[in-house]
Amino acid sequence: MKKRILIVGGVAGGATAAAHARRLSEESEVIIIERGPYVSFANCGLPYYIGGEIQDKEDLLVQTPEGLRARFNIEVRVMSEVIELDPSKKRILICDLKSRKDYWESYDDLIISTGARPLKPPIPGIDREGLFSIRGIPDMEAILQWISEKKATGAVVVGGGFIGLEMVEQLHRKGLHITLVEGLPQVMAPLDPEMAAWLHQELVSREVKLHLDDAVACFDNPEPYTEQATVVELKSGARIPADVVILGIGVRPESELVKNAGLEIGDKGGIRVNEGLGTSDPHIWAIGDAIEVRDFITGEWVLVPLAGPANRQGRIVAENIFGGSMKYSGTCGTAILRCFDMVAACTGANEKTLKKNEIPYDTVHLHPASHANYYPGAQRMAMKILFDPTEGRLLGAQILGKDGVDKRIDVLATALKSGLTVHDLEDLELAYAPPFGAAKDPVNLAGMVAQHVMRGEIQNIQWHEITTLDSQMTTILDVRDEDELEEGHIPGSLHIPLSQLRQRLAELQKDKEIIAYCQTGQRSYYACRFLAQSGFRVRNLTGSYRTWKMAHIR
């Protein structure tokens, strides 16, 4: 089947769609129209070039126009911007940015892969020199040139999402003093607050100054006789001088081309597509950051600007253009981030999303080691599992730690997308050797802990519920060892080490509910099982002191 396929935008989705279209049809004409100077580059790698971890800029170029022509016979027109879409005549108007000449090109099928642009809210002074967003290689080069020419020593990063945190890490690596400003009470919105707190601690330990729950009011003139680029003034009144400012506030889908052509746009501003990634026009398809997709857990329309989904969508569209019937099943939002020595990862829904959509759920926290404790280098992880309380279907997971996070989140993301339950997690047969894991892998342990709750073997209480307890009706029981008390304790708790609990049972009152905790939740689980069988009403603090303490760090 011979077709003329035009693709607006390269990078991840567009380049993938082009290459797969060629594999499906050697005789078709495939043309990529790219507004920038590079057709396919690793935009996720841009911060790491700024920080020097990636040293050769050429390593960021996934494909070049010459390479796509030689390998796939794909024509690439860089520095060419599509300025109008005419669906009725199946054509697009292109402006050659070098010659400034406009011309029309016709298509049989059109793929929109325009991506998303950085948000630039109307904050006074946001157009000042020395303020940068990062989307492409030219932005990266401009940041590096500015830092070099101005001999910058201090940076303010606005926004604590993926780009913001990566830029904090990489600018710190370059030797700059960093201040991070975030309008929300936490960084990394996909994480729940007690999990994001691990990142807060890591940032503070690296002497990054955190301003949370404090949005930017304006970018003001620097003080007289200083050479800073700007002063970042916050709603609280704080004024932070900066040699360079990185704006990582978020992104917005580039959907104006489609909107102006009268095609359907979703409520969140993204291009509305069907399961096959077709738009409201049968000859126009859309992929990547520009589209709205269905959330795999909630079913609601969401924007998910991630490279992995964009690549898969490019392949699906190419198949469907040539008669396929592939469907995009939705996005779980699986993501991972390194922030200094801490790794944060998530998949599926968080508590905020489940509450908003009134989806019933239960939660467990645990802190397993990354591999066998007796093998050198084991590191504790913080894991949070959200699941359906009736059937046990996995709804979401969040993990933070210094080692072993990546492979556990990938297993959990696979389980979630496959509709597995916490019962299935316990039964997974995962690779084990002391340097890599444990005989009971953290994923298996997560399933076991969740099953204890589902089978009614244990009743949990969450960290944020502790403050709601009536001290006249409740005993908070600390079953840790004596030496662990140096780390602190939950106020008002009674300390009886697990090893002494049977001998000191008379110190507990049966007319009070007992809330048991230890360091991570395992010993308090043992205590709960014993106490429940001894006639006490008892609940286990899930995640125990480690989770409670992190959630209360200010």
Coordinates of C-alpha atoms in Angstrom, one line a residue:
M1 CA 0.0 0.0 0.0
K2 CA 1.6 3.2 -1.2
K3 CA 1.0 6.3 0.9
R4 CA 2.3 9.8 1.3
I5 CA 2.9 10.3 5.0
L6 CA 3.8 13.7 6.5
I7 CA 5.0 13.8 10.1
V8 CA 5.0 17.1 12.0
G9 CA 7.7 16.9 14.6
G10 CA 10.5 14.4 15.2
V11 CA 12.2 13.7 18.5
A12 CA 10.8 10.5 20.1
G13 CA 7.3 9.7 18.7
G14 CA 7.7 11.3 15.2
A15 CA 11.0 9.6 14.4
T16 CA 9.8 6.2 15.6
A17 CA 6.6 6.5 13.5
A18 CA 8.6 7.4 10.5
A19 CA 11.1 4.5 10.8
H20 CA 8.3 2.0 11.5
A21 CA 6.2 3.3 8.5
R22 CA 9.2 2.7 6.3
R23 CA 9.6 -0.9 7.6
L24 CA 5.9 -1.5 6.8
S25 CA 6.0 0.1 3.3
E26 CA 9.2 0.5 1.2
E27 CA 7.2 2.3 -1.6
S28 CA 5.5 4.9 0.6
E29 CA 6.9 8.5 0.8
V30 CA 7.7 9.5 4.4
I31 CA 8.6 13.1 5.3
I32 CA 9.4 14.6 8.7
I33 CA 8.8 18.3 9.1
E34 CA 10.8 19.6 12.1
R35 CA 10.8 23.2 13.3
G36 CA 14.1 23.0 15.1
P37 CA 17.6 22.2 13.8
Y38 CA 17.7 18.7 15.1
V39 CA 15.2 15.9 14.1
S40 CA 15.7 13.3 16.7
F41 CA 17.6 13.9 19.9
A42 CA 17.6 12.6 23.5
N43 CA 15.8 15.5 25.2
C44 CA 15.8 13.5 28.4
G45 CA 19.6 13.7 28.3
L46 CA 19.9 17.5 28.1
P47 CA 20.3 18.1 31.8
Y48 CA 23.1 15.5 32.0
Y49 CA 25.1 17.3 29.3
I50 CA 24.7 20.5 31.2
G51 CA 26.2 18.8 34.3
G52 CA 28.9 17.2 32.3
E53 CA 27.9 13.5 32.8
I54 CA 27.3 13.3 29.0
Q55 CA 30.4 15.0 27.6
D56 CA 29.9 14.8 23.8
K57 CA 26.9 16.6 22.4
E58 CA 26.8 14.3 19.4
D59 CA 25.8 11.5 21.8
L60 CA 22.5 13.3 22.2
L61 CA 21.7 13.0 18.5
V62 CA 19.6 9.8 18.2
Q63 CA 19.2 10.3 14.4
T64 CA 20.3 12.9 11.9
P65 CA 18.6 13.9 8.7
E66 CA 21.5 12.3 6.8
G67 CA 21.2 9.1 8.8
L68 CA 17.4 8.8 8.3
R69 CA 17.9 9.3 4.6
A70 CA 20.7 6.8 4.3
R71 CA 19.2 4.1 6.5
F72 CA 15.4 4.4 5.9
N73 CA 15.0 6.6 2.8
I74 CA 13.1 9.2 5.0
E75 CA 13.2 12.8 4.0
V76 CA 13.7 15.3 6.8
R77 CA 13.2 19.0 6.6
V78 CA 14.6 20.8 9.6
M79 CA 14.1 24.5 10.3
S80 CA 10.7 24.1 8.8
E81 CA 7.5 25.1 10.7
V82 CA 4.0 24.0 9.9
I83 CA 1.9 27.0 10.3
E84 CA -1.5 25.9 8.9
L85 CA -3.4 22.6 8.6
D86 CA -6.1 22.2 6.0
P87 CA -7.9 18.9 6.6
S88 CA -10.5 19.5 3.8
K89 CA -7.7 19.5 1.2
K90 CA -5.4 17.1 3.1
R91 CA -2.5 19.6 3.0
I92 CA -0.3 21.6 5.4
L93 CA 1.3 25.0 4.9
I94 CA 5.1 25.0 5.8
C95 CA 7.3 27.9 6.4
D96 CA 11.0 27.4 5.6
L97 CA 12.6 29.3 8.5
K98 CA 15.8 30.0 6.6
S99 CA 14.3 31.4 3.4
R100 CA 11.0 32.6 5.1
K101 CA 9.1 31.2 2.2
D102 CA 5.8 29.4 2.6
Y103 CA 4.6 26.4 0.6
W104 CA 1.9 23.7 0.7
E105 CA 2.4 20.0 1.0
S106 CA -0.3 17.4 0.5
Y107 CA -0.6 14.1 2.4
D108 CA -2.5 10.8 2.5
D109 CA -2.0 10.5 6.2
L110 CA -0.7 13.1 8.7
I111 CA 1.0 12.4 12.0
I112 CA 1.1 15.2 14.6
S113 CA 4.0 14.9 16.9
T114 CA 4.5 18.5 18.0
G115 CA 5.2 17.7 21.7
A116 CA 4.8 20.1 24.5
R117 CA 6.4 23.5 25.3
P118 CA 7.5 24.7 28.7
L119 CA 5.0 26.6 30.7
K120 CA 5.7 30.3 30.9
P121 CA 3.1 31.8 33.2
P122 CA 2.5 35.6 33.1
I123 CA 4.8 36.3 36.1
P124 CA 6.2 39.9 36.1
G125 CA 9.7 39.9 34.8
I126 CA 9.7 36.4 33.4
D127 CA 11.1 37.6 30.1
R128 CA 14.2 39.0 31.7
E129 CA 17.7 37.9 30.5
G130 CA 19.1 35.0 32.5
L131 CA 15.9 33.0 32.8
F132 CA 15.8 29.8 30.8
S133 CA 13.4 26.9 30.0
I134 CA 14.9 23.7 28.6
R135 CA 13.2 21.9 25.8
G136 CA 15.9 21.3 23.1
I137 CA 19.6 21.4 22.3
P138 CA 19.6 25.2 21.6
D139 CA 18.2 25.8 25.1
M140 CA 20.9 23.6 26.6
E141 CA 23.6 25.5 24.7
A142 CA 22.2 28.9 25.7
I143 CA 22.2 27.9 29.4
L144 CA 25.8 26.7 29.3
Q145 CA 26.9 29.8 27.4
W146 CA 25.2 32.1 30.0
I147 CA 26.8 30.3 32.9
S148 CA 30.2 30.5 31.3
E149 CA 30.0 34.1 30.3
K150 CA 28.5 35.4 33.5
K151 CA 30.7 33.2 35.7
A152 CA 27.5 32.1 37.5
T153 CA 27.8 30.8 41.0
G154 CA 24.2 30.8 42.2
A155 CA 21.1 29.3 40.5
V156 CA 17.4 29.3 41.3
V157 CA 15.4 26.4 39.9
V158 CA 11.7 27.1 39.8
G159 CA 9.6 23.9 39.9
G160 CA 10.3 20.7 41.6
G161 CA 9.2 18.2 38.9
F162 CA 11.4 15.9 36.8
I163 CA 13.2 18.6 34.9
G164 CA 13.6 20.9 37.9
L165 CA 15.1 18.2 40.1
E166 CA 17.4 17.0 37.3
M167 CA 18.6 20.5 36.7
V168 CA 19.2 21.0 40.5
E169 CA 21.4 17.9 40.5
Q170 CA 23.3 18.8 37.4
L171 CA 23.9 22.5 38.2
H172 CA 25.1 21.4 41.7
R173 CA 27.5 19.1 39.9
K174 CA 28.8 22.1 38.0
G175 CA 29.6 23.8 41.4
L176 CA 26.7 26.2 41.6
H177 CA 24.9 27.0 44.8
I178 CA 21.2 26.0 44.3
T179 CA 17.9 27.2 45.6
L180 CA 14.8 25.3 44.6
V181 CA 11.4 27.0 44.6
E182 CA 8.2 25.0 44.4
G183 CA 4.7 26.4 44.8
L184 CA 3.3 23.1 46.1
P185 CA 4.1 21.8 49.6
Q186 CA 6.3 19.1 48.1
V187 CA 8.5 18.3 45.1
M188 CA 7.5 15.6 42.6
A189 CA 3.7 15.8 42.5
P190 CA 3.2 12.2 41.4
L191 CA 4.5 11.1 44.8
D192 CA 2.4 11.3 48.0
P193 CA 3.8 13.7 50.6
E194 CA 5.4 11.2 53.0
M195 CA 7.3 9.7 50.0
A196 CA 8.4 13.0 48.6
A197 CA 9.8 13.8 52.0
W198 CA 12.7 11.5 51.2
L199 CA 13.7 13.7 48.3
H200 CA 13.4 16.8 50.6
Q201 CA 15.9 15.2 53.0
E202 CA 18.3 14.3 50.2
L203 CA 18.2 17.9 48.7
V204 CA 18.8 19.5 52.1
S205 CA 21.7 17.1 52.8
R206 CA 23.3 18.5 49.6
E207 CA 22.9 22.0 50.9
V208 CA 20.1 22.8 48.3
K209 CA 18.0 25.6 49.8
L210 CA 14.3 24.6 49.6
H211 CA 11.4 27.0 49.4
L212 CA 8.3 24.8 49.4
D213 CA 4.6 26.0 49.3
D214 CA 5.9 29.4 48.2
A215 CA 5.3 30.4 44.6
V216 CA 7.2 33.1 42.6
A217 CA 5.6 36.6 42.8
C218 CA 8.0 38.2 40.3
F219 CA 11.4 38.4 38.8
D220 CA 12.8 41.7 40.0
N221 CA 15.8 43.9 39.3
P222 CA 18.9 42.9 41.3
E223 CA 20.1 45.0 44.1
P224 CA 22.2 48.0 43.1
Y225 CA 25.9 47.4 42.4
T226 CA 25.4 43.6 42.1
E227 CA 25.9 41.5 39.0
Q228 CA 23.1 39.0 39.5
A229 CA 20.8 38.4 36.5
T230 CA 17.7 38.8 38.7
V231 CA 16.1 38.6 42.1
V232 CA 13.4 35.9 42.5
E233 CA 10.8 37.3 44.8
L234 CA 8.4 34.8 46.4
K235 CA 4.8 35.2 47.6
S236 CA 6.2 35.0 51.1
G237 CA 8.3 38.1 50.5
A238 CA 11.6 36.2 50.4
R239 CA 14.0 37.6 47.8
I240 CA 16.6 35.3 46.3
P241 CA 19.4 36.7 44.1
A242 CA 20.3 34.5 41.1
D243 CA 23.0 34.5 38.4
V244 CA 20.8 32.1 36.4
V245 CA 17.2 30.9 36.7
I246 CA 15.9 27.6 35.3
L247 CA 12.1 27.4 34.8
G248 CA 10.9 23.9 35.3
I249 CA 7.2 24.8 36.0
G250 CA 5.7 22.2 33.7
V251 CA 4.7 21.8 30.0
R252 CA 1.7 22.5 27.9
P253 CA 0.7 20.5 24.8
E254 CA 1.5 22.1 21.4
S255 CA -2.0 21.6 20.0
E256 CA -2.8 25.0 18.4
L257 CA -2.2 23.7 14.9
V258 CA -4.9 21.0 15.3
K259 CA -7.2 23.3 17.2
N260 CA -7.1 26.0 14.6
A261 CA -8.0 23.4 12.0
G262 CA -11.2 22.6 13.9
L263 CA -10.2 19.2 15.2
E264 CA -11.2 18.0 18.6
I265 CA -9.2 19.2 21.6
G266 CA -9.6 17.8 25.1
D267 CA -10.4 19.6 28.3
K268 CA -6.8 19.7 29.3
G269 CA -5.7 21.3 26.1
G270 CA -4.3 18.2 24.4
I271 CA -5.3 16.7 21.1
R272 CA -8.2 14.2 21.7
V273 CA -7.5 10.8 20.1
N274 CA -9.3 7.5 20.0
E275 CA -7.9 4.1 21.1
G276 CA -6.0 3.8 17.8
L277 CA -4.5 7.3 18.2
G278 CA -6.6 8.8 15.4
T279 CA -7.9 12.3 15.8
S280 CA -11.4 13.5 14.8
D281 CA -10.2 13.5 11.2
P282 CA -9.8 10.0 9.7
H283 CA -6.5 10.9 8.0
I284 CA -4.8 12.7 10.9
W285 CA -3.2 10.9 13.8
A286 CA -1.5 12.3 16.9
I287 CA 1.1 11.0 19.4
G288 CA 3.4 12.0 22.2
D289 CA 3.2 15.0 24.6
A290 CA 0.6 16.8 22.4
I291 CA -2.2 14.3 23.1
E292 CA -4.5 13.4 25.9
V293 CA -4.7 9.8 26.8
R294 CA -6.7 7.6 29.2
D295 CA -5.3 7.0 32.6
F296 CA -5.0 3.2 33.0
I297 CA -6.3 3.2 36.5
T298 CA -9.0 6.0 36.6
G299 CA -10.0 6.1 32.9
E300 CA -9.9 9.9 33.0
W301 CA -8.2 12.0 30.3
V302 CA -4.7 13.0 31.3
L303 CA -1.5 14.5 29.9
V304 CA 1.5 12.3 30.3
P305 CA 4.7 13.9 28.7
L306 CA 6.9 10.8 28.8
A307 CA 9.3 9.5 26.1
G308 CA 8.4 5.8 26.6
P309 CA 4.7 6.2 25.7
A310 CA 5.5 8.5 22.8
N311 CA 7.8 5.9 21.3
R312 CA 5.1 3.2 21.6
Q313 CA 2.5 5.4 20.2
G314 CA 4.6 6.1 17.1
R315 CA 4.8 2.4 16.4
I316 CA 1.0 2.0 16.9
V317 CA 0.1 4.8 14.5
A318 CA 2.4 3.5 11.8
E319 CA 0.7 0.1 12.0
N320 CA -2.8 1.6 11.9
I321 CA -2.0 3.8 8.9
F322 CA -1.3 0.6 7.0
G323 CA -4.4 -1.2 8.0
G324 CA -3.6 -2.3 11.5
S325 CA -6.0 -2.3 14.4
M326 CA -3.6 -1.7 17.3
K327 CA -5.0 0.1 20.4
Y328 CA -3.2 2.2 23.0
S329 CA -4.4 0.8 26.3
G330 CA -3.7 3.9 28.4
T331 CA -0.9 5.2 30.5
C332 CA 0.2 4.2 34.0
G333 CA 2.6 7.2 34.3
T334 CA 5.5 4.9 35.2
A335 CA 8.5 7.2 35.8
I336 CA 11.8 7.3 37.6
L337 CA 14.2 10.0 38.7
R338 CA 17.7 10.2 40.2
C339 CA 18.3 13.1 42.6
F340 CA 21.9 12.9 43.8
D341 CA 22.1 9.5 45.6
M342 CA 18.3 9.1 45.9
V343 CA 16.2 7.4 43.3
A344 CA 12.4 8.0 43.2
A345 CA 10.0 6.0 41.0
C346 CA 6.3 5.5 40.7
T347 CA 3.6 3.8 38.6
G348 CA -0.2 4.0 38.6
A349 CA -2.2 6.2 40.8
N350 CA -1.3 8.0 44.0
E351 CA -3.6 8.7 47.0
K352 CA -4.6 12.1 45.7
T353 CA -5.8 10.7 42.4
L354 CA -7.7 7.8 44.0
K355 CA -9.4 10.1 46.5
K356 CA -10.3 12.6 43.7
N357 CA -11.9 9.8 41.6
E358 CA -13.5 8.1 44.6
I359 CA -11.8 4.8 44.0
P360 CA -11.6 2.6 47.1
Y361 CA -8.1 1.7 48.1
D362 CA -5.9 0.4 50.9
T363 CA -2.3 1.2 51.5
V364 CA 0.8 -0.5 53.0
H365 CA 4.3 0.9 53.5
L366 CA 7.4 -1.2 54.0
H367 CA 11.1 -0.7 54.1
P368 CA 12.9 -3.7 52.7
A369 CA 16.6 -4.0 51.9
S370 CA 17.7 -3.7 48.2
H371 CA 19.4 -7.1 48.5
A372 CA 20.3 -9.6 51.2
N373 CA 21.2 -7.9 54.4
Y374 CA 24.2 -10.0 55.0
Y375 CA 25.8 -9.1 51.6
P376 CA 27.7 -5.8 51.8
G377 CA 26.1 -2.6 50.5
A378 CA 22.4 -3.4 51.2
Q379 CA 20.3 -0.2 51.3
R380 CA 16.8 0.3 52.7
M381 CA 14.1 1.3 50.3
A382 CA 10.8 3.1 51.1
M383 CA 7.9 1.3 49.3
K384 CA 4.3 2.3 49.2
I385 CA 1.7 0.0 47.6
L386 CA -1.9 1.0 46.8
F387 CA -4.4 -1.7 46.0
D388 CA -8.1 -2.5 45.7
P389 CA -9.3 -3.6 49.2
T390 CA -11.8 -6.1 47.8
E391 CA -9.9 -7.9 45.0
G392 CA -6.4 -6.8 45.8
R393 CA -5.8 -5.4 42.3
L394 CA -2.7 -3.3 42.2
L395 CA -3.5 0.4 41.8
G396 CA -0.2 2.2 42.3
A397 CA 3.3 2.0 43.7
Q398 CA 5.9 4.4 44.8
I399 CA 9.5 3.5 45.7
L400 CA 12.5 5.6 47.0
G401 CA 15.9 4.4 47.8
K402 CA 19.6 4.4 46.8
D403 CA 19.7 1.0 45.1
G404 CA 17.4 -1.5 43.6
V405 CA 14.5 0.9 42.9
D406 CA 14.5 0.7 39.2
K407 CA 14.0 -3.1 38.8
R408 CA 11.3 -3.2 41.5
I409 CA 9.2 -0.4 39.9
D410 CA 9.5 -2.1 36.5
V411 CA 8.1 -5.4 38.0
L412 CA 5.3 -3.5 39.7
A413 CA 4.5 -1.5 36.6
T414 CA 4.3 -4.7 34.6
A415 CA 2.1 -6.3 37.3
L416 CA -0.2 -3.2 37.4
K417 CA -0.6 -3.1 33.6
S418 CA -1.3 -6.8 33.6
G419 CA -4.1 -6.5 36.1
L420 CA -2.3 -8.5 38.8
T421 CA -3.2 -8.5 42.4
V422 CA -1.2 -8.4 45.6
H423 CA -1.8 -12.1 45.8
D424 CA 0.1 -12.5 42.5
L425 CA 3.0 -10.3 43.8
E426 CA 3.6 -12.8 46.6
D427 CA 3.7 -15.6 44.0
L428 CA 6.1 -14.0 41.5
E429 CA 9.3 -16.0 40.9
L430 CA 12.0 -13.3 40.7
A431 CA 15.7 -13.7 40.3
Y432 CA 17.7 -14.0 43.5
A433 CA 21.4 -14.0 44.4
P434 CA 22.8 -12.1 47.5
P435 CA 24.2 -9.2 45.5
F436 CA 20.9 -8.6 43.7
G437 CA 18.0 -9.4 46.0
A438 CA 16.7 -11.6 48.7
A439 CA 14.9 -14.9 48.8
K440 CA 11.8 -12.9 49.6
D441 CA 12.2 -10.0 47.1
P442 CA 10.8 -6.6 48.1
V443 CA 8.1 -7.1 45.5
N444 CA 7.1 -10.4 47.1
L445 CA 7.2 -8.8 50.6
A446 CA 4.9 -6.0 49.4
G447 CA 2.4 -8.7 48.3
M448 CA 2.7 -10.5 51.6
V449 CA 2.2 -7.3 53.7
A450 CA -0.8 -6.3 51.6
Q451 CA -2.3 -9.8 51.9
H452 CA -2.1 -9.7 55.7
V453 CA -4.4 -6.7 55.5
M454 CA -6.8 -8.2 53.0
R455 CA -7.1 -11.5 55.0
G456 CA -7.8 -9.6 58.2
E457 CA -4.7 -10.9 59.9
I458 CA -3.7 -7.3 60.7
Q459 CA -5.4 -3.9 60.8
N460 CA -3.3 -1.0 59.8
I461 CA -3.2 2.6 60.7
Q462 CA -1.6 5.3 58.5
W463 CA 1.0 7.8 59.6
H464 CA -1.3 10.8 59.3
E465 CA -4.0 9.2 61.5
I466 CA -1.8 9.1 64.6
T467 CA -2.6 12.8 65.4
T468 CA -6.3 12.0 65.4
L469 CA -6.0 9.4 68.2
D470 CA -7.6 10.0 71.7
S471 CA -4.8 9.4 74.2
Q472 CA -7.4 8.4 76.8
M473 CA -8.6 5.5 74.6
T474 CA -5.3 4.5 72.9
T475 CA -1.8 3.3 73.8
I476 CA 0.9 3.9 71.3
L477 CA 3.4 1.0 71.7
D478 CA 7.0 1.2 70.6
V479 CA 8.5 -2.3 70.3
R480 CA 11.9 -1.3 69.2
D481 CA 15.1 -2.1 71.0
E482 CA 16.6 0.4 73.6
D483 CA 19.4 1.7 71.3
E484 CA 16.9 2.6 68.6
L485 CA 15.3 5.2 70.8
E486 CA 18.2 7.6 70.1
E487 CA 16.6 8.3 66.7
G488 CA 13.5 9.6 68.4
H489 CA 10.0 8.3 69.1
I490 CA 6.4 9.1 68.5
P491 CA 5.3 11.5 71.4
G492 CA 3.4 9.8 74.2
S493 CA 4.4 6.3 73.2
L494 CA 5.0 3.4 75.7
H495 CA 8.3 1.6 75.1
I496 CA 8.3 -2.2 75.5
P497 CA 10.8 -4.0 73.3
L498 CA 9.4 -7.0 71.4
S499 CA 11.7 -9.4 73.2
Q500 CA 10.1 -8.3 76.5
L501 CA 6.5 -8.0 75.4
R502 CA 5.3 -11.4 76.7
Q503 CA 6.9 -10.8 80.1
R504 CA 5.4 -7.3 80.4
L505 CA 1.9 -7.9 79.1
A506 CA 0.4 -6.7 82.3
E507 CA 1.6 -3.1 81.6
L508 CA -1.0 -2.9 78.8
Q509 CA -4.7 -2.1 79.3
K510 CA -7.2 -4.2 77.4
D511 CA -9.8 -1.4 77.5
K512 CA -7.5 0.7 75.3
E513 CA -6.7 0.2 71.6
I514 CA -3.0 -0.4 71.0
I515 CA -1.1 1.1 68.1
A516 CA 2.1 -0.8 67.6
Y517 CA 5.2 0.5 65.8
C518 CA 8.8 -0.5 65.4
Q519 CA 11.4 0.8 62.9
T520 CA 10.0 -0.5 59.6
G521 CA 6.8 -2.5 60.5
Q522 CA 8.0 -6.1 60.7
R523 CA 8.5 -6.4 64.5
S524 CA 5.3 -4.4 65.1
Y525 CA 3.5 -6.9 62.9
Y526 CA 4.8 -9.7 65.1
A527 CA 3.6 -7.8 68.2
C528 CA 0.2 -7.2 66.7
R529 CA -0.3 -10.9 65.9
F530 CA 0.6 -11.8 69.5
L531 CA -1.5 -9.1 71.1
A532 CA -4.5 -9.8 69.0
Q533 CA -4.4 -13.5 70.0
S534 CA -4.0 -12.4 73.6
G535 CA -7.3 -10.5 73.5
F536 CA -6.2 -6.9 72.8
R537 CA -7.5 -4.6 70.1
V538 CA -4.5 -3.6 68.1
R539 CA -3.4 -1.9 64.9
N540 CA -0.1 -1.8 63.2
L541 CA 1.4 1.6 62.0
T542 CA 2.2 0.7 58.4
G543 CA 5.8 1.7 57.6
S544 CA 6.2 2.3 61.3
Y545 CA 8.6 4.9 62.7
R546 CA 10.7 5.3 59.5
T547 CA 7.6 6.5 57.6
W548 CA 6.1 8.5 60.4
K549 CA 9.4 10.3 61.1
M550 CA 10.0 11.1 57.4
A551 CA 6.5 12.5 57.0
H552 CA 7.0 14.8 60.0
I553 CA 10.4 16.3 59.0
R554 CA 10.1 20.0 58.5

